[in-house]
Amino acid sequence: MRDAYIDQLDAIFEDLAGIARRVQVAVGQATTALMTGDSTIAEKVISDDAAIDRAREQVEENAFSLLSLQQPVARDLRTVVAALRMVAELERMGDLSVHVAKVARLRVPDVAVPEEARPTMTRMAEVAEDMVSRVCDVIAGRDVEAAIALGRDDEEMDQLRRTSFSELLSDDWSHGVEAAVDIALLGRYYERIADHAVSIANRVIFVVTGHNPVPAA
């Protein structure tokens, strides 16, 4: 009986890792749509988000079932409660990918990101996708060291966000208000994806150790 219970707990984390992999694909495809102005890819990101929503609902159903039938305590309770919070964050990351795709679709047949803003925005997208990829591994392996490293590496995204704002506020910006709003929103979307990845990593640390990580000074 205990073995079956442990298998159910492990299955929840396997499902979380699977959702994280879906999110990684969504982030990558949304970025492709954004940088190429491909409306077909943008539409795919938007429509595929329903699968992430359904997967979230299944994780929630399984977690609530464990809470009601098994009444877990101590570390097992931490695992189930953390899973419920993590799946909500993963769904939000998927939603943010949809937001990126919608900006891309809105500007078709043009490309939403002006040429001079592409290096910074491209790097923000790369960092976001890398962090989602790494959080997949953190979840799957409940890897505390990798989770700690992920939190530390979020600084690059923060710096890129500051750089993006500097570009928007520069006297050299010549693309008007509409493009500036797009870039400000896109930067926020990628930054939030990274923030959610760090939050999930911190929850994994809590599940494994029972302690919340100390914020960096």
mmCIF file with all atom_site columns, C-alpha atoms in Angstrom:
data_model
loop_
_atom_site.group_PDB
_atom_site.id
_atom_site.type_symbol
_atom_site.label_atom_id
_atom_site.label_alt_id
_atom_site.label_comp_id
_atom_site.label_asym_id
_atom_site.label_entity_id
_atom_site.label_seq_id
_atom_site.pdbx_PDB_ins_code
_atom_site.Cartn_x
_atom_site.Cartn_y
_atom_site.Cartn_z
_atom_site.occupancy
_atom_site.B_iso_or_equiv
_atom_site.pdbx_formal_charge
_atom_site.auth_seq_id
_atom_site.auth_comp_id
_atom_site.auth_asym_id
_atom_site.auth_atom_id
_atom_site.pdbx_PDB_model_num
ATOM 1   C CA . MET A 1 1   ? 0.000  0.000  0.000   1.00 0.00 ? 1   MET A CA 1
ATOM 2   C CA . ARG A 1 2   ? 2.803  2.407  0.893   1.00 0.00 ? 2   ARG A CA 1
ATOM 3   C CA . ASP A 1 3   ? 4.609  1.581  -2.369  1.00 0.00 ? 3   ASP A CA 1
ATOM 4   C CA . ALA A 1 4   ? 1.513  2.497  -4.378  1.00 0.00 ? 4   ALA A CA 1
ATOM 5   C CA . TYR A 1 5   ? 1.248  5.756  -2.473  1.00 0.00 ? 5   TYR A CA 1
ATOM 6   C CA . ILE A 1 6   ? 4.876  6.642  -3.200  1.00 0.00 ? 6   ILE A CA 1
ATOM 7   C CA . ASP A 1 7   ? 4.301  5.805  -6.855  1.00 0.00 ? 7   ASP A CA 1
ATOM 8   C CA . GLN A 1 8   ? 1.388  8.252  -6.898  1.00 0.00 ? 8   GLN A CA 1
ATOM 9   C CA . LEU A 1 9   ? 3.558  11.006 -5.428  1.00 0.00 ? 9   LEU A CA 1
ATOM 10  C CA . ASP A 1 10  ? 6.283  10.305 -7.965  1.00 0.00 ? 10  ASP A CA 1
ATOM 11  C CA . ALA A 1 11  ? 3.734  10.305 -10.773 1.00 0.00 ? 11  ALA A CA 1
ATOM 12  C CA . ILE A 1 12  ? 2.684  13.834 -9.863  1.00 0.00 ? 12  ILE A CA 1
ATOM 13  C CA . PHE A 1 13  ? 6.252  15.047 -10.306 1.00 0.00 ? 13  PHE A CA 1
ATOM 14  C CA . GLU A 1 14  ? 6.551  13.145 -13.586 1.00 0.00 ? 14  GLU A CA 1
ATOM 15  C CA . ASP A 1 15  ? 3.419  14.910 -14.782 1.00 0.00 ? 15  ASP A CA 1
ATOM 16  C CA . LEU A 1 16  ? 4.847  18.263 -13.688 1.00 0.00 ? 16  LEU A CA 1
ATOM 17  C CA . ALA A 1 17  ? 8.024  17.588 -15.664 1.00 0.00 ? 17  ALA A CA 1
ATOM 18  C CA . GLY A 1 18  ? 5.897  16.711 -18.673 1.00 0.00 ? 18  GLY A CA 1
ATOM 19  C CA . ILE A 1 19  ? 4.010  20.000 -18.423 1.00 0.00 ? 19  ILE A CA 1
ATOM 20  C CA . ALA A 1 20  ? 7.319  21.855 -18.102 1.00 0.00 ? 20  ALA A CA 1
ATOM 21  C CA . ARG A 1 21  ? 8.482  20.244 -21.347 1.00 0.00 ? 21  ARG A CA 1
ATOM 22  C CA . ARG A 1 22  ? 5.285  21.417 -23.045 1.00 0.00 ? 22  ARG A CA 1
ATOM 23  C CA . VAL A 1 23  ? 5.972  24.917 -21.753 1.00 0.00 ? 23  VAL A CA 1
ATOM 24  C CA . GLN A 1 24  ? 9.511  24.787 -23.099 1.00 0.00 ? 24  GLN A CA 1
ATOM 25  C CA . VAL A 1 25  ? 8.157  23.970 -26.553 1.00 0.00 ? 25  VAL A CA 1
ATOM 26  C CA . ALA A 1 26  ? 5.617  26.789 -26.256 1.00 0.00 ? 26  ALA A CA 1
ATOM 27  C CA . VAL A 1 27  ? 8.287  29.340 -25.330 1.00 0.00 ? 27  VAL A CA 1
ATOM 28  C CA . GLY A 1 28  ? 10.479 28.265 -28.246 1.00 0.00 ? 28  GLY A CA 1
ATOM 29  C CA . GLN A 1 29  ? 7.651  28.308 -30.774 1.00 0.00 ? 29  GLN A CA 1
ATOM 30  C CA . ALA A 1 30  ? 6.321  31.649 -29.551 1.00 0.00 ? 30  ALA A CA 1
ATOM 31  C CA . THR A 1 31  ? 9.773  33.139 -29.993 1.00 0.00 ? 31  THR A CA 1
ATOM 32  C CA . THR A 1 32  ? 10.043 31.726 -33.502 1.00 0.00 ? 32  THR A CA 1
ATOM 33  C CA . ALA A 1 33  ? 6.687  33.268 -34.374 1.00 0.00 ? 33  ALA A CA 1
ATOM 34  C CA . LEU A 1 34  ? 7.782  36.565 -32.854 1.00 0.00 ? 34  LEU A CA 1
ATOM 35  C CA . MET A 1 35  ? 11.076 36.792 -34.693 1.00 0.00 ? 35  MET A CA 1
ATOM 36  C CA . THR A 1 36  ? 9.758  35.604 -38.075 1.00 0.00 ? 36  THR A CA 1
ATOM 37  C CA . GLY A 1 37  ? 6.220  36.986 -38.125 1.00 0.00 ? 37  GLY A CA 1
ATOM 38  C CA . ASP A 1 38  ? 4.890  33.470 -38.755 1.00 0.00 ? 38  ASP A CA 1
ATOM 39  C CA . SER A 1 39  ? 1.171  33.527 -37.948 1.00 0.00 ? 39  SER A CA 1
ATOM 40  C CA . THR A 1 40  ? 0.813  29.743 -38.353 1.00 0.00 ? 40  THR A CA 1
ATOM 41  C CA . ILE A 1 41  ? 3.286  29.070 -35.568 1.00 0.00 ? 41  ILE A CA 1
ATOM 42  C CA . ALA A 1 42  ? 1.701  31.768 -33.417 1.00 0.00 ? 42  ALA A CA 1
ATOM 43  C CA . GLU A 1 43  ? -1.719 30.152 -33.848 1.00 0.00 ? 43  GLU A CA 1
ATOM 44  C CA . LYS A 1 44  ? -0.265 26.763 -32.901 1.00 0.00 ? 44  LYS A CA 1
ATOM 45  C CA . VAL A 1 45  ? 1.117  28.136 -29.626 1.00 0.00 ? 45  VAL A CA 1
ATOM 46  C CA . ILE A 1 46  ? -2.257 29.658 -28.828 1.00 0.00 ? 46  ILE A CA 1
ATOM 47  C CA . SER A 1 47  ? -4.253 26.518 -29.627 1.00 0.00 ? 47  SER A CA 1
ATOM 48  C CA . ASP A 1 48  ? -1.797 24.127 -27.944 1.00 0.00 ? 48  ASP A CA 1
ATOM 49  C CA . ASP A 1 49  ? -2.193 25.974 -24.648 1.00 0.00 ? 49  ASP A CA 1
ATOM 50  C CA . ALA A 1 50  ? -5.413 24.044 -24.080 1.00 0.00 ? 50  ALA A CA 1
ATOM 51  C CA . ALA A 1 51  ? -3.345 20.872 -23.636 1.00 0.00 ? 51  ALA A CA 1
ATOM 52  C CA . ILE A 1 52  ? -1.310 22.553 -20.879 1.00 0.00 ? 52  ILE A CA 1
ATOM 53  C CA . ASP A 1 53  ? -4.540 23.596 -19.187 1.00 0.00 ? 53  ASP A CA 1
ATOM 54  C CA . ARG A 1 54  ? -5.884 20.045 -19.314 1.00 0.00 ? 54  ARG A CA 1
ATOM 55  C CA . ALA A 1 55  ? -2.634 18.656 -17.940 1.00 0.00 ? 55  ALA A CA 1
ATOM 56  C CA . ARG A 1 56  ? -2.812 21.145 -15.079 1.00 0.00 ? 56  ARG A CA 1
ATOM 57  C CA . GLU A 1 57  ? -6.339 20.038 -14.270 1.00 0.00 ? 57  GLU A CA 1
ATOM 58  C CA . GLN A 1 58  ? -5.220 16.401 -14.165 1.00 0.00 ? 58  GLN A CA 1
ATOM 59  C CA . VAL A 1 59  ? -2.370 17.163 -11.776 1.00 0.00 ? 59  VAL A CA 1
ATOM 60  C CA . GLU A 1 60  ? -4.737 19.098 -9.537  1.00 0.00 ? 60  GLU A CA 1
ATOM 61  C CA . GLU A 1 61  ? -7.240 16.239 -9.565  1.00 0.00 ? 61  GLU A CA 1
ATOM 62  C CA . ASN A 1 62  ? -4.539 13.715 -8.643  1.00 0.00 ? 62  ASN A CA 1
ATOM 63  C CA . ALA A 1 63  ? -3.148 15.953 -5.911  1.00 0.00 ? 63  ALA A CA 1
ATOM 64  C CA . PHE A 1 64  ? -6.547 16.587 -4.348  1.00 0.00 ? 64  PHE A CA 1
ATOM 65  C CA . SER A 1 65  ? -7.265 12.863 -4.475  1.00 0.00 ? 65  SER A CA 1
ATOM 66  C CA . LEU A 1 66  ? -4.089 12.162 -2.505  1.00 0.00 ? 66  LEU A CA 1
ATOM 67  C CA . LEU A 1 67  ? -4.943 14.862 0.008   1.00 0.00 ? 67  LEU A CA 1
ATOM 68  C CA . SER A 1 68  ? -8.424 13.489 0.615   1.00 0.00 ? 68  SER A CA 1
ATOM 69  C CA . LEU A 1 69  ? -7.706 9.757  0.514   1.00 0.00 ? 69  LEU A CA 1
ATOM 70  C CA . GLN A 1 70  ? -4.208 9.506  1.981   1.00 0.00 ? 70  GLN A CA 1
ATOM 71  C CA . GLN A 1 71  ? -4.120 12.550 4.262   1.00 0.00 ? 71  GLN A CA 1
ATOM 72  C CA . PRO A 1 72  ? -0.353 12.982 3.842   1.00 0.00 ? 72  PRO A CA 1
ATOM 73  C CA . VAL A 1 73  ? 1.784  14.575 6.555   1.00 0.00 ? 73  VAL A CA 1
ATOM 74  C CA . ALA A 1 74  ? 5.302  16.039 6.828   1.00 0.00 ? 74  ALA A CA 1
ATOM 75  C CA . ARG A 1 75  ? 7.364  15.716 3.626   1.00 0.00 ? 75  ARG A CA 1
ATOM 76  C CA . ASP A 1 76  ? 4.558  14.027 1.686   1.00 0.00 ? 76  ASP A CA 1
ATOM 77  C CA . LEU A 1 77  ? 2.243  16.923 2.453   1.00 0.00 ? 77  LEU A CA 1
ATOM 78  C CA . ARG A 1 78  ? 4.941  19.377 1.360   1.00 0.00 ? 78  ARG A CA 1
ATOM 79  C CA . THR A 1 79  ? 5.217  17.487 -1.904  1.00 0.00 ? 79  THR A CA 1
ATOM 80  C CA . VAL A 1 80  ? 1.514  17.603 -2.697  1.00 0.00 ? 80  VAL A CA 1
ATOM 81  C CA . VAL A 1 81  ? 1.011  21.236 -1.701  1.00 0.00 ? 81  VAL A CA 1
ATOM 82  C CA . ALA A 1 82  ? 4.131  22.311 -3.599  1.00 0.00 ? 82  ALA A CA 1
ATOM 83  C CA . ALA A 1 83  ? 2.934  20.397 -6.659  1.00 0.00 ? 83  ALA A CA 1
ATOM 84  C CA . LEU A 1 84  ? -0.336 22.331 -6.640  1.00 0.00 ? 84  LEU A CA 1
ATOM 85  C CA . ARG A 1 85  ? 1.555  25.615 -6.555  1.00 0.00 ? 85  ARG A CA 1
ATOM 86  C CA . MET A 1 86  ? 4.081  24.516 -9.166  1.00 0.00 ? 86  MET A CA 1
ATOM 87  C CA . VAL A 1 87  ? 1.452  23.411 -11.661 1.00 0.00 ? 87  VAL A CA 1
ATOM 88  C CA . ALA A 1 88  ? -0.243 26.805 -11.359 1.00 0.00 ? 88  ALA A CA 1
ATOM 89  C CA . GLU A 1 89  ? 3.069  28.502 -12.153 1.00 0.00 ? 89  GLU A CA 1
ATOM 90  C CA . LEU A 1 90  ? 3.696  26.204 -15.105 1.00 0.00 ? 90  LEU A CA 1
ATOM 91  C CA . GLU A 1 91  ? 0.272  27.027 -16.497 1.00 0.00 ? 91  GLU A CA 1
ATOM 92  C CA . ARG A 1 92  ? 1.045  30.724 -16.107 1.00 0.00 ? 92  ARG A CA 1
ATOM 93  C CA . MET A 1 93  ? 4.299  30.239 -18.044 1.00 0.00 ? 93  MET A CA 1
ATOM 94  C CA . GLY A 1 94  ? 2.255  28.675 -20.828 1.00 0.00 ? 94  GLY A CA 1
ATOM 95  C CA . ASP A 1 95  ? -0.102 31.661 -20.732 1.00 0.00 ? 95  ASP A CA 1
ATOM 96  C CA . LEU A 1 96  ? 2.854  34.024 -21.024 1.00 0.00 ? 96  LEU A CA 1
ATOM 97  C CA . SER A 1 97  ? 4.020  32.127 -24.118 1.00 0.00 ? 97  SER A CA 1
ATOM 98  C CA . VAL A 1 98  ? 0.548  32.667 -25.564 1.00 0.00 ? 98  VAL A CA 1
ATOM 99  C CA . HIS A 1 99  ? 0.899  36.395 -24.861 1.00 0.00 ? 99  HIS A CA 1
ATOM 100 C CA . VAL A 1 100 ? 4.154  36.441 -26.848 1.00 0.00 ? 100 VAL A CA 1
ATOM 101 C CA . ALA A 1 101 ? 2.480  34.572 -29.692 1.00 0.00 ? 101 ALA A CA 1
ATOM 102 C CA . LYS A 1 102 ? -0.436 37.023 -29.700 1.00 0.00 ? 102 LYS A CA 1
ATOM 103 C CA . VAL A 1 103 ? 1.930  39.987 -30.041 1.00 0.00 ? 103 VAL A CA 1
ATOM 104 C CA . ALA A 1 104 ? 3.551  38.196 -32.979 1.00 0.00 ? 104 ALA A CA 1
ATOM 105 C CA . ARG A 1 105 ? 0.160  37.493 -34.586 1.00 0.00 ? 105 ARG A CA 1
ATOM 106 C CA . LEU A 1 106 ? -1.043 41.057 -34.066 1.00 0.00 ? 106 LEU A CA 1
ATOM 107 C CA . ARG A 1 107 ? 1.822  42.499 -36.125 1.00 0.00 ? 107 ARG A CA 1
ATOM 108 C CA . VAL A 1 108 ? 1.692  40.051 -39.050 1.00 0.00 ? 108 VAL A CA 1
ATOM 109 C CA . PRO A 1 109 ? 2.715  40.550 -41.854 1.00 0.00 ? 109 PRO A CA 1
ATOM 110 C CA . ASP A 1 110 ? 5.279  42.720 -40.071 1.00 0.00 ? 110 ASP A CA 1
ATOM 111 C CA . VAL A 1 111 ? 7.640  41.530 -37.351 1.00 0.00 ? 111 VAL A CA 1
ATOM 112 C CA . ALA A 1 112 ? 6.930  42.988 -33.921 1.00 0.00 ? 112 ALA A CA 1
ATOM 113 C CA . VAL A 1 113 ? 10.566 43.418 -32.861 1.00 0.00 ? 113 VAL A CA 1
ATOM 114 C CA . PRO A 1 114 ? 12.505 46.219 -34.624 1.00 0.00 ? 114 PRO A CA 1
ATOM 115 C CA . GLU A 1 115 ? 15.937 45.282 -35.902 1.00 0.00 ? 115 GLU A CA 1
ATOM 116 C CA . GLU A 1 116 ? 17.874 47.262 -33.296 1.00 0.00 ? 116 GLU A CA 1
ATOM 117 C CA . ALA A 1 117 ? 15.921 45.638 -30.456 1.00 0.00 ? 117 ALA A CA 1
ATOM 118 C CA . ARG A 1 118 ? 16.365 42.089 -31.757 1.00 0.00 ? 118 ARG A CA 1
ATOM 119 C CA . PRO A 1 119 ? 19.691 41.230 -30.071 1.00 0.00 ? 119 PRO A CA 1
ATOM 120 C CA . THR A 1 120 ? 18.395 42.011 -26.570 1.00 0.00 ? 120 THR A CA 1
ATOM 121 C CA . MET A 1 121 ? 14.976 40.452 -27.139 1.00 0.00 ? 121 MET A CA 1
ATOM 122 C CA . THR A 1 122 ? 16.493 37.356 -28.740 1.00 0.00 ? 122 THR A CA 1
ATOM 123 C CA . ARG A 1 123 ? 18.772 36.884 -25.756 1.00 0.00 ? 123 ARG A CA 1
ATOM 124 C CA . MET A 1 124 ? 15.872 37.347 -23.340 1.00 0.00 ? 124 MET A CA 1
ATOM 125 C CA . ALA A 1 125 ? 13.992 34.624 -25.201 1.00 0.00 ? 125 ALA A CA 1
ATOM 126 C CA . GLU A 1 126 ? 17.040 32.331 -25.130 1.00 0.00 ? 126 GLU A CA 1
ATOM 127 C CA . VAL A 1 127 ? 17.514 32.806 -21.392 1.00 0.00 ? 127 VAL A CA 1
ATOM 128 C CA . ALA A 1 128 ? 13.815 32.187 -20.727 1.00 0.00 ? 128 ALA A CA 1
ATOM 129 C CA . GLU A 1 129 ? 13.783 28.991 -22.774 1.00 0.00 ? 129 GLU A CA 1
ATOM 130 C CA . ASP A 1 130 ? 17.007 27.780 -21.142 1.00 0.00 ? 130 ASP A CA 1
ATOM 131 C CA . MET A 1 131 ? 15.577 28.366 -17.689 1.00 0.00 ? 131 MET A CA 1
ATOM 132 C CA . VAL A 1 132 ? 12.428 26.415 -18.577 1.00 0.00 ? 132 VAL A CA 1
ATOM 133 C CA . SER A 1 133 ? 14.597 23.589 -19.908 1.00 0.00 ? 133 SER A CA 1
ATOM 134 C CA . ARG A 1 134 ? 16.602 23.520 -16.710 1.00 0.00 ? 134 ARG A CA 1
ATOM 135 C CA . VAL A 1 135 ? 13.509 23.612 -14.530 1.00 0.00 ? 135 VAL A CA 1
ATOM 136 C CA . CYS A 1 136 ? 12.305 20.483 -16.368 1.00 0.00 ? 136 CYS A CA 1
ATOM 137 C CA . ASP A 1 137 ? 15.430 18.707 -15.112 1.00 0.00 ? 137 ASP A CA 1
ATOM 138 C CA . VAL A 1 138 ? 15.064 20.206 -11.632 1.00 0.00 ? 138 VAL A CA 1
ATOM 139 C CA . ILE A 1 139 ? 11.523 18.855 -11.354 1.00 0.00 ? 139 ILE A CA 1
ATOM 140 C CA . ALA A 1 140 ? 12.284 15.453 -12.858 1.00 0.00 ? 140 ALA A CA 1
ATOM 141 C CA . GLY A 1 141 ? 15.325 14.862 -10.657 1.00 0.00 ? 141 GLY A CA 1
ATOM 142 C CA . ARG A 1 142 ? 14.292 16.961 -7.636  1.00 0.00 ? 142 ARG A CA 1
ATOM 143 C CA . ASP A 1 143 ? 17.809 18.328 -8.014  1.00 0.00 ? 143 ASP A CA 1
ATOM 144 C CA . VAL A 1 144 ? 18.526 20.824 -5.241  1.00 0.00 ? 144 VAL A CA 1
ATOM 145 C CA . GLU A 1 145 ? 21.931 21.932 -6.537  1.00 0.00 ? 145 GLU A CA 1
ATOM 146 C CA . ALA A 1 146 ? 20.541 22.619 -10.012 1.00 0.00 ? 146 ALA A CA 1
ATOM 147 C CA . ALA A 1 147 ? 17.626 24.480 -8.445  1.00 0.00 ? 147 ALA A CA 1
ATOM 148 C CA . ILE A 1 148 ? 19.981 26.701 -6.450  1.00 0.00 ? 148 ILE A CA 1
ATOM 149 C CA . ALA A 1 149 ? 22.062 27.411 -9.572  1.00 0.00 ? 149 ALA A CA 1
ATOM 150 C CA . LEU A 1 150 ? 18.942 28.350 -11.515 1.00 0.00 ? 150 LEU A CA 1
ATOM 151 C CA . GLY A 1 151 ? 18.034 30.957 -8.931  1.00 0.00 ? 151 GLY A CA 1
ATOM 152 C CA . ARG A 1 152 ? 21.482 32.489 -9.064  1.00 0.00 ? 152 ARG A CA 1
ATOM 153 C CA . ASP A 1 153 ? 21.513 32.687 -12.853 1.00 0.00 ? 153 ASP A CA 1
ATOM 154 C CA . ASP A 1 154 ? 18.327 34.766 -13.028 1.00 0.00 ? 154 ASP A CA 1
ATOM 155 C CA . GLU A 1 155 ? 20.481 37.884 -12.784 1.00 0.00 ? 155 GLU A CA 1
ATOM 156 C CA . GLU A 1 156 ? 21.161 37.837 -16.534 1.00 0.00 ? 156 GLU A CA 1
ATOM 157 C CA . MET A 1 157 ? 17.460 38.172 -17.270 1.00 0.00 ? 157 MET A CA 1
ATOM 158 C CA . ASP A 1 158 ? 17.202 41.111 -14.873 1.00 0.00 ? 158 ASP A CA 1
ATOM 159 C CA . GLN A 1 159 ? 20.111 42.810 -16.627 1.00 0.00 ? 159 GLN A CA 1
ATOM 160 C CA . LEU A 1 160 ? 18.574 42.203 -20.051 1.00 0.00 ? 160 LEU A CA 1
ATOM 161 C CA . ARG A 1 161 ? 15.330 43.751 -18.878 1.00 0.00 ? 161 ARG A CA 1
ATOM 162 C CA . ARG A 1 162 ? 17.208 46.857 -17.794 1.00 0.00 ? 162 ARG A CA 1
ATOM 163 C CA . THR A 1 163 ? 18.990 46.969 -21.160 1.00 0.00 ? 163 THR A CA 1
ATOM 164 C CA . SER A 1 164 ? 15.679 46.695 -23.001 1.00 0.00 ? 164 SER A CA 1
ATOM 165 C CA . PHE A 1 165 ? 14.257 49.639 -21.073 1.00 0.00 ? 165 PHE A CA 1
ATOM 166 C CA . SER A 1 166 ? 17.361 51.675 -21.852 1.00 0.00 ? 166 SER A CA 1
ATOM 167 C CA . GLU A 1 167 ? 16.845 50.994 -25.563 1.00 0.00 ? 167 GLU A CA 1
ATOM 168 C CA . LEU A 1 168 ? 13.219 52.081 -25.371 1.00 0.00 ? 168 LEU A CA 1
ATOM 169 C CA . LEU A 1 169 ? 14.065 55.302 -23.551 1.00 0.00 ? 169 LEU A CA 1
ATOM 170 C CA . SER A 1 170 ? 16.986 56.177 -25.792 1.00 0.00 ? 170 SER A CA 1
ATOM 171 C CA . ASP A 1 171 ? 16.793 59.303 -27.933 1.00 0.00 ? 171 ASP A CA 1
ATOM 172 C CA . ASP A 1 172 ? 17.672 57.014 -30.851 1.00 0.00 ? 172 ASP A CA 1
ATOM 173 C CA . TRP A 1 173 ? 14.387 55.087 -30.591 1.00 0.00 ? 173 TRP A CA 1
ATOM 174 C CA . SER A 1 174 ? 12.547 55.844 -33.839 1.00 0.00 ? 174 SER A CA 1
ATOM 175 C CA . HIS A 1 175 ? 9.839  53.181 -33.998 1.00 0.00 ? 175 HIS A CA 1
ATOM 176 C CA . GLY A 1 176 ? 7.021  54.974 -32.234 1.00 0.00 ? 176 GLY A CA 1
ATOM 177 C CA . VAL A 1 177 ? 4.822  54.225 -29.278 1.00 0.00 ? 177 VAL A CA 1
ATOM 178 C CA . GLU A 1 178 ? 3.204  51.058 -30.628 1.00 0.00 ? 178 GLU A CA 1
ATOM 179 C CA . ALA A 1 179 ? 6.507  49.242 -31.077 1.00 0.00 ? 179 ALA A CA 1
ATOM 180 C CA . ALA A 1 180 ? 7.732  50.528 -27.722 1.00 0.00 ? 180 ALA A CA 1
ATOM 181 C CA . VAL A 1 181 ? 4.659  49.095 -25.994 1.00 0.00 ? 181 VAL A CA 1
ATOM 182 C CA . ASP A 1 182 ? 5.215  45.752 -27.740 1.00 0.00 ? 182 ASP A CA 1
ATOM 183 C CA . ILE A 1 183 ? 8.830  45.585 -26.603 1.00 0.00 ? 183 ILE A CA 1
ATOM 184 C CA . ALA A 1 184 ? 7.963  46.598 -23.039 1.00 0.00 ? 184 ALA A CA 1
ATOM 185 C CA . LEU A 1 185 ? 5.291  43.896 -22.850 1.00 0.00 ? 185 LEU A CA 1
ATOM 186 C CA . LEU A 1 186 ? 7.475  41.228 -24.446 1.00 0.00 ? 186 LEU A CA 1
ATOM 187 C CA . GLY A 1 187 ? 10.300 41.970 -22.045 1.00 0.00 ? 187 GLY A CA 1
ATOM 188 C CA . ARG A 1 188 ? 7.885  41.617 -19.160 1.00 0.00 ? 188 ARG A CA 1
ATOM 189 C CA . TYR A 1 189 ? 6.555  38.307 -20.487 1.00 0.00 ? 189 TYR A CA 1
ATOM 190 C CA . TYR A 1 190 ? 10.015 36.764 -20.800 1.00 0.00 ? 190 TYR A CA 1
ATOM 191 C CA . GLU A 1 191 ? 11.075 38.136 -17.430 1.00 0.00 ? 191 GLU A CA 1
ATOM 192 C CA . ARG A 1 192 ? 8.002  36.613 -15.779 1.00 0.00 ? 192 ARG A CA 1
ATOM 193 C CA . ILE A 1 193 ? 8.665  33.233 -17.402 1.00 0.00 ? 193 ILE A CA 1
ATOM 194 C CA . ALA A 1 194 ? 12.116 33.309 -15.824 1.00 0.00 ? 194 ALA A CA 1
ATOM 195 C CA . ASP A 1 195 ? 10.666 34.412 -12.474 1.00 0.00 ? 195 ASP A CA 1
ATOM 196 C CA . HIS A 1 196 ? 8.239  31.491 -12.473 1.00 0.00 ? 196 HIS A CA 1
ATOM 197 C CA . ALA A 1 197 ? 11.082 29.097 -13.299 1.00 0.00 ? 197 ALA A CA 1
ATOM 198 C CA . VAL A 1 198 ? 13.008 30.352 -10.260 1.00 0.00 ? 198 VAL A CA 1
ATOM 199 C CA . SER A 1 199 ? 9.918  30.090 -8.075  1.00 0.00 ? 199 SER A CA 1
ATOM 200 C CA . ILE A 1 200 ? 9.373  26.483 -9.148  1.00 0.00 ? 200 ILE A CA 1
ATOM 201 C CA . ALA A 1 201 ? 13.017 25.679 -8.479  1.00 0.00 ? 201 ALA A CA 1
ATOM 202 C CA . ASN A 1 202 ? 12.660 27.150 -4.988  1.00 0.00 ? 202 ASN A CA 1
ATOM 203 C CA . ARG A 1 203 ? 9.613  24.983 -4.359  1.00 0.00 ? 203 ARG A CA 1
ATOM 204 C CA . VAL A 1 204 ? 11.607 21.902 -5.316  1.00 0.00 ? 204 VAL A CA 1
ATOM 205 C CA . ILE A 1 205 ? 14.249 22.921 -2.777  1.00 0.00 ? 205 ILE A CA 1
ATOM 206 C CA . PHE A 1 206 ? 11.512 23.217 -0.156  1.00 0.00 ? 206 PHE A CA 1
ATOM 207 C CA . VAL A 1 207 ? 10.073 19.797 -1.018  1.00 0.00 ? 207 VAL A CA 1
ATOM 208 C CA . VAL A 1 208 ? 13.439 18.078 -0.717  1.00 0.00 ? 208 VAL A CA 1
ATOM 209 C CA . THR A 1 209 ? 14.954 19.942 2.253   1.00 0.00 ? 209 THR A CA 1
ATOM 210 C CA . GLY A 1 210 ? 11.972 21.343 4.143   1.00 0.00 ? 210 GLY A CA 1
ATOM 211 C CA . HIS A 1 211 ? 13.562 24.804 4.029   1.00 0.00 ? 211 HIS A CA 1
ATOM 212 C CA . ASN A 1 212 ? 12.886 27.792 1.828   1.00 0.00 ? 212 ASN A CA 1
ATOM 213 C CA . PRO A 1 213 ? 16.027 29.050 0.081   1.00 0.00 ? 213 PRO A CA 1
ATOM 214 C CA . VAL A 1 214 ? 17.518 32.242 1.453   1.00 0.00 ? 214 VAL A CA 1
ATOM 215 C CA . PRO A 1 215 ? 17.156 35.081 -1.096  1.00 0.00 ? 215 PRO A CA 1
ATOM 216 C CA . ALA A 1 216 ? 20.415 36.338 -2.533  1.00 0.00 ? 216 ALA A CA 1
ATOM 217 C CA . ALA A 1 217 ? 21.680 39.544 -0.957  1.00 0.00 ? 217 ALA A CA 1
#
